[in-house]
CSV table of C-alpha atoms in Angstrom, one decimal:
chain,number,residue,atom,x,y,z
A,242,MET,CA,9.1,108.5,44.3
A,243,ALA,CA,8.2,111.7,46.3
A,244,ASP,CA,4.5,110.8,46.3
A,245,GLN,CA,5.0,107.5,48.1
A,246,LYS,CA,4.4,107.5,51.6
A,247,LEU,CA,7.8,106.6,53.4
A,248,PRO,CA,8.3,103.8,55.8
A,249,THR,CA,7.4,104.7,59.2
A,250,ARG,CA,10.0,104.8,62.1
A,251,ARG,CA,9.0,103.7,65.6
A,252,GLY,CA,5.3,104.2,64.9
A,253,LYS,CA,5.8,107.8,63.5
A,254,ASP,CA,4.1,109.2,60.4
A,255,SER,CA,6.4,110.2,57.4
A,256,PRO,CA,7.6,113.8,57.7
A,257,VAL,CA,5.6,116.5,56.0
A,258,ARG,CA,7.0,117.4,52.6
A,259,VAL,CA,6.7,120.1,49.7
A,260,ARG,CA,7.0,119.9,46.4
A,261,LEU,CA,8.2,123.4,44.5
A,262,ARG,CA,7.1,125.0,41.3
A,263,CYS,CA,9.6,127.1,40.1
A,264,ILE,CA,8.3,130.9,39.5
A,265,ASN,CA,11.8,132.3,38.7
A,266,ALA,CA,15.3,131.5,39.9
A,267,ASP,CA,14.8,132.6,43.3
A,268,LEU,CA,11.2,131.9,44.0
A,269,ALA,CA,8.9,128.9,43.8
A,270,LYS,CA,5.5,127.9,44.6
A,271,PRO,CA,5.2,125.2,47.3
A,272,TYR,CA,2.3,122.4,46.6
A,273,PRO,CA,1.5,119.1,48.3
A,274,PRO,CA,3.4,116.2,47.1
A,275,SER,CA,0.3,114.0,47.0
A,276,GLY,CA,-2.3,116.4,45.7
A,277,ASP,CA,-4.2,116.4,49.0
A,278,GLY,CA,-3.9,120.2,49.8
A,279,THR,CA,-6.2,120.2,52.9
A,280,GLY,CA,-4.7,117.4,54.5
A,281,TRP,CA,-1.2,119.0,53.7
A,282,TRP,CA,-1.9,122.2,54.8
A,283,ALA,CA,-3.3,120.7,58.2
A,284,ARG,CA,-0.1,118.8,58.7
A,285,LEU,CA,2.0,122.1,57.9
A,286,LYS,CA,0.1,124.0,60.4
A,287,ALA,CA,0.6,121.2,63.1
A,288,ALA,CA,4.3,120.8,62.1
A,289,LEU,CA,4.7,124.6,62.8
A,290,GLY,CA,2.5,124.6,65.9
A,291,THR,CA,0.1,127.3,64.4
A,292,SER,CA,-3.5,127.6,63.5
A,293,SER,CA,-2.3,130.6,61.2
A,294,SER,CA,-2.2,130.3,57.3
A,295,ASP,CA,-0.2,133.3,57.0
A,296,PHE,CA,2.3,132.2,59.4
A,297,VAL,CA,2.7,128.9,57.3
A,298,ASN,CA,3.0,130.9,54.1
A,299,ALA,CA,5.4,133.3,55.4
A,300,THR,CA,7.5,130.4,56.8
A,301,LEU,CA,7.5,128.5,53.6
A,302,PHE,CA,8.8,131.5,51.9
A,303,GLN,CA,11.5,132.2,54.4
A,304,LEU,CA,12.7,128.4,54.1
A,305,GLN,CA,13.1,129.0,50.4
A,306,SER,CA,15.3,131.8,50.8
A,307,ALA,CA,17.4,130.4,53.9
A,308,ALA,CA,17.4,126.7,53.5
A,309,ARG,CA,19.5,126.3,50.2
A,310,LEU,CA,22.0,123.4,49.4
A,311,PRO,CA,25.5,124.8,49.0
A,312,ASN,CA,26.2,126.5,45.6
A,313,SER,CA,22.9,125.9,44.6
A,314,GLY,CA,19.4,127.7,44.0
A,315,LEU,CA,15.9,126.5,45.2
A,316,SER,CA,16.0,123.1,46.5
A,317,GLU,CA,13.3,120.6,47.5
A,318,ILE,CA,15.8,118.6,49.4
A,319,ALA,CA,16.6,121.5,51.4
A,320,MET,CA,13.2,122.6,52.1
A,321,ASN,CA,12.1,119.1,53.1
A,322,ALA,CA,15.0,118.7,55.4
A,323,ALA,CA,14.4,121.9,57.1
A,324,LEU,CA,10.6,121.0,57.5
A,325,SER,CA,11.6,117.7,58.9
A,326,PHE,CA,13.9,119.3,61.4
A,327,ILE,CA,11.0,121.9,62.4
A,328,GLU,CA,8.6,119.0,62.8
A,329,SER,CA,10.7,117.0,64.8
A,330,ALA,CA,11.2,119.6,67.3
A,331,LYS,CA,7.5,119.8,67.7
A,332,PRO,CA,7.0,123.5,68.2
A,333,GLN,CA,3.9,124.4,70.1
A,334,THR,CA,3.4,128.1,69.6
A,335,GLU,CA,4.6,130.6,66.9
A,336,ILE,CA,7.3,131.8,68.9
A,337,GLU,CA,8.7,128.2,69.6
A,338,ALA,CA,8.2,127.8,65.6
A,339,ALA,CA,10.2,130.9,64.9
A,340,LEU,CA,13.1,129.7,67.0
A,341,VAL,CA,13.2,126.3,65.6
A,342,ILE,CA,13.1,127.9,61.9
A,343,GLN,CA,16.0,130.0,63.1
A,344,MET,CA,18.0,126.8,64.5
A,345,ALA,CA,17.3,124.9,61.2
A,346,CYS,CA,18.5,127.7,59.1
A,347,THR,CA,21.5,128.3,61.1
A,348,HIS,CA,22.3,124.6,61.1
A,349,THR,CA,21.9,124.6,57.2
A,350,ALA,CA,24.2,127.8,57.0
A,351,GLY,CA,26.9,126.2,59.4
A,352,MET,CA,26.9,123.2,57.5
A,353,ALA,CA,27.4,125.0,54.1
A,354,VAL,CA,30.3,127.0,55.4
A,355,LEU,CA,32.0,123.9,57.1
A,356,SER,CA,31.8,122.3,53.7
A,357,ARG,CA,33.5,125.2,52.2
A,358,ILE,CA,36.4,124.6,54.7
A,359,GLY,CA,36.9,120.9,53.7
A,360,GLY,CA,40.2,120.1,51.8
A,361,GLY,CA,41.6,123.8,52.9
A,362,HIS,CA,41.2,125.2,49.4
A,363,GLY,CA,41.6,128.7,48.8
A,364,GLY,CA,44.6,129.5,51.2
A,365,ASP,CA,45.1,130.2,54.7
A,366,ARG,CA,43.2,133.3,55.0
A,367,HIS,CA,40.0,131.8,53.5
A,368,VAL,CA,40.2,128.9,55.7
A,369,ALA,CA,40.7,131.1,58.9
A,370,MET,CA,37.6,133.2,57.7
A,371,MET,CA,35.3,130.1,57.0
A,372,ALA,CA,36.4,128.5,60.4
A,373,ALA,CA,35.3,131.9,62.3
A,374,ALA,CA,32.2,132.1,60.4
A,375,ALA,CA,31.4,128.3,61.0
A,376,SER,CA,32.4,128.7,64.9
A,377,LYS,CA,30.1,131.8,65.2
A,378,LEU,CA,27.1,129.9,63.4
A,379,LEU,CA,27.6,126.8,65.5
A,380,ARG,CA,28.0,128.9,68.8
A,381,ALA,CA,24.6,130.6,67.9
A,382,TYR,CA,22.9,127.1,67.1
A,383,ALA,CA,24.1,126.0,70.8
A,384,LEU,CA,22.3,129.1,72.1
A,385,GLN,CA,19.4,128.7,70.2
A,386,THR,CA,19.0,125.0,71.5
A,387,ASP,CA,19.6,126.4,75.0
A,388,THR,CA,16.9,128.9,74.4
A,389,LEU,CA,14.5,126.6,73.3
A,390,ARG,CA,15.1,124.3,76.3
A,391,ARG,CA,14.9,127.2,78.6
A,392,THR,CA,11.5,128.5,76.9
A,393,ARG,CA,10.0,125.1,77.2
A,394,GLY,CA,11.1,124.4,80.8
A,395,GLY,CA,9.8,127.9,81.9
A,396,GLY,CA,13.4,128.9,82.6
A,397,SER,CA,12.6,129.3,86.3
A,398,GLN,CA,15.6,128.8,88.6
A,399,PHE,CA,15.2,128.5,92.5
A,400,MET,CA,17.6,129.0,95.4
A,401,ARG,CA,17.4,127.0,98.6
A,402,ILE,CA,18.5,128.8,101.6
A,403,GLU,CA,18.9,126.9,104.9
A,404,HIS,CA,19.6,128.2,108.4
A,405,VAL,CA,21.3,126.4,110.9
A,406,HIS,CA,21.5,127.7,114.6
A,407,ILE,CA,24.2,126.1,116.7
A,408,GLU,CA,23.6,126.7,120.4
A,409,PRO,CA,26.6,127.7,122.6
A,410,ASN,CA,28.7,124.9,123.7
A,411,ALA,CA,27.2,122.6,121.1
A,412,GLN,CA,29.2,120.8,118.3
A,413,ALA,CA,28.5,121.2,114.6
A,414,VAL,CA,29.8,119.0,111.6
A,415,ILE,CA,29.9,120.6,108.3
A,416,GLY,CA,29.8,118.6,105.0
A,417,ASN,CA,28.0,115.7,103.7
A,418,LEU,CA,27.1,112.9,105.9
A,419,GLN,CA,26.6,109.4,104.9
A,420,THR,CA,25.4,106.6,107.0
A,421,PRO,CA,26.1,102.9,106.0
A,422,SER,CA,23.1,101.5,104.3
A,423,ASN,CA,23.6,97.8,105.6
A,424,GLY,CA,24.9,98.7,109.1
A,425,ASN,CA,28.6,97.8,108.6
A,426,GLU,CA,31.1,100.6,108.7
């Protein structure tokens, strides 16, 4: 099933995916699900906004370490979810990709912590610690989202200053004035 092309949504291609061949409990070698290594590698580069194979390799190993399902080891589901998240953000540079990778990992960690709160198991102290950790992770995710928005928008701000000169014995009105659009008052 993993080798089949997924149906497209709104004219989009299916997200780039990986398969994992386990080397040991903590490390796996990613490989293409369809066997087309050259096309797959090009899609990974495009998804990560890079032309660097080293950046793609480093990213795949970082995602293996960070994007895991709660209480489990290596997971193709978690890797492919993170890749889909990253690809949908369409990073244009390695800097944007690094930020989006952090966002994907922060989101995964936040959801893992929130899942541990569910049901309130472990006593009040445990629930309070998990809630505080979840709050910090979700706040970090919001800051990362804002940073990505500012990075893409240039982050520029401007201030408009207008001077109004009023001559002696003149009248001035301060505030927003609206004129009737159809002539009726």
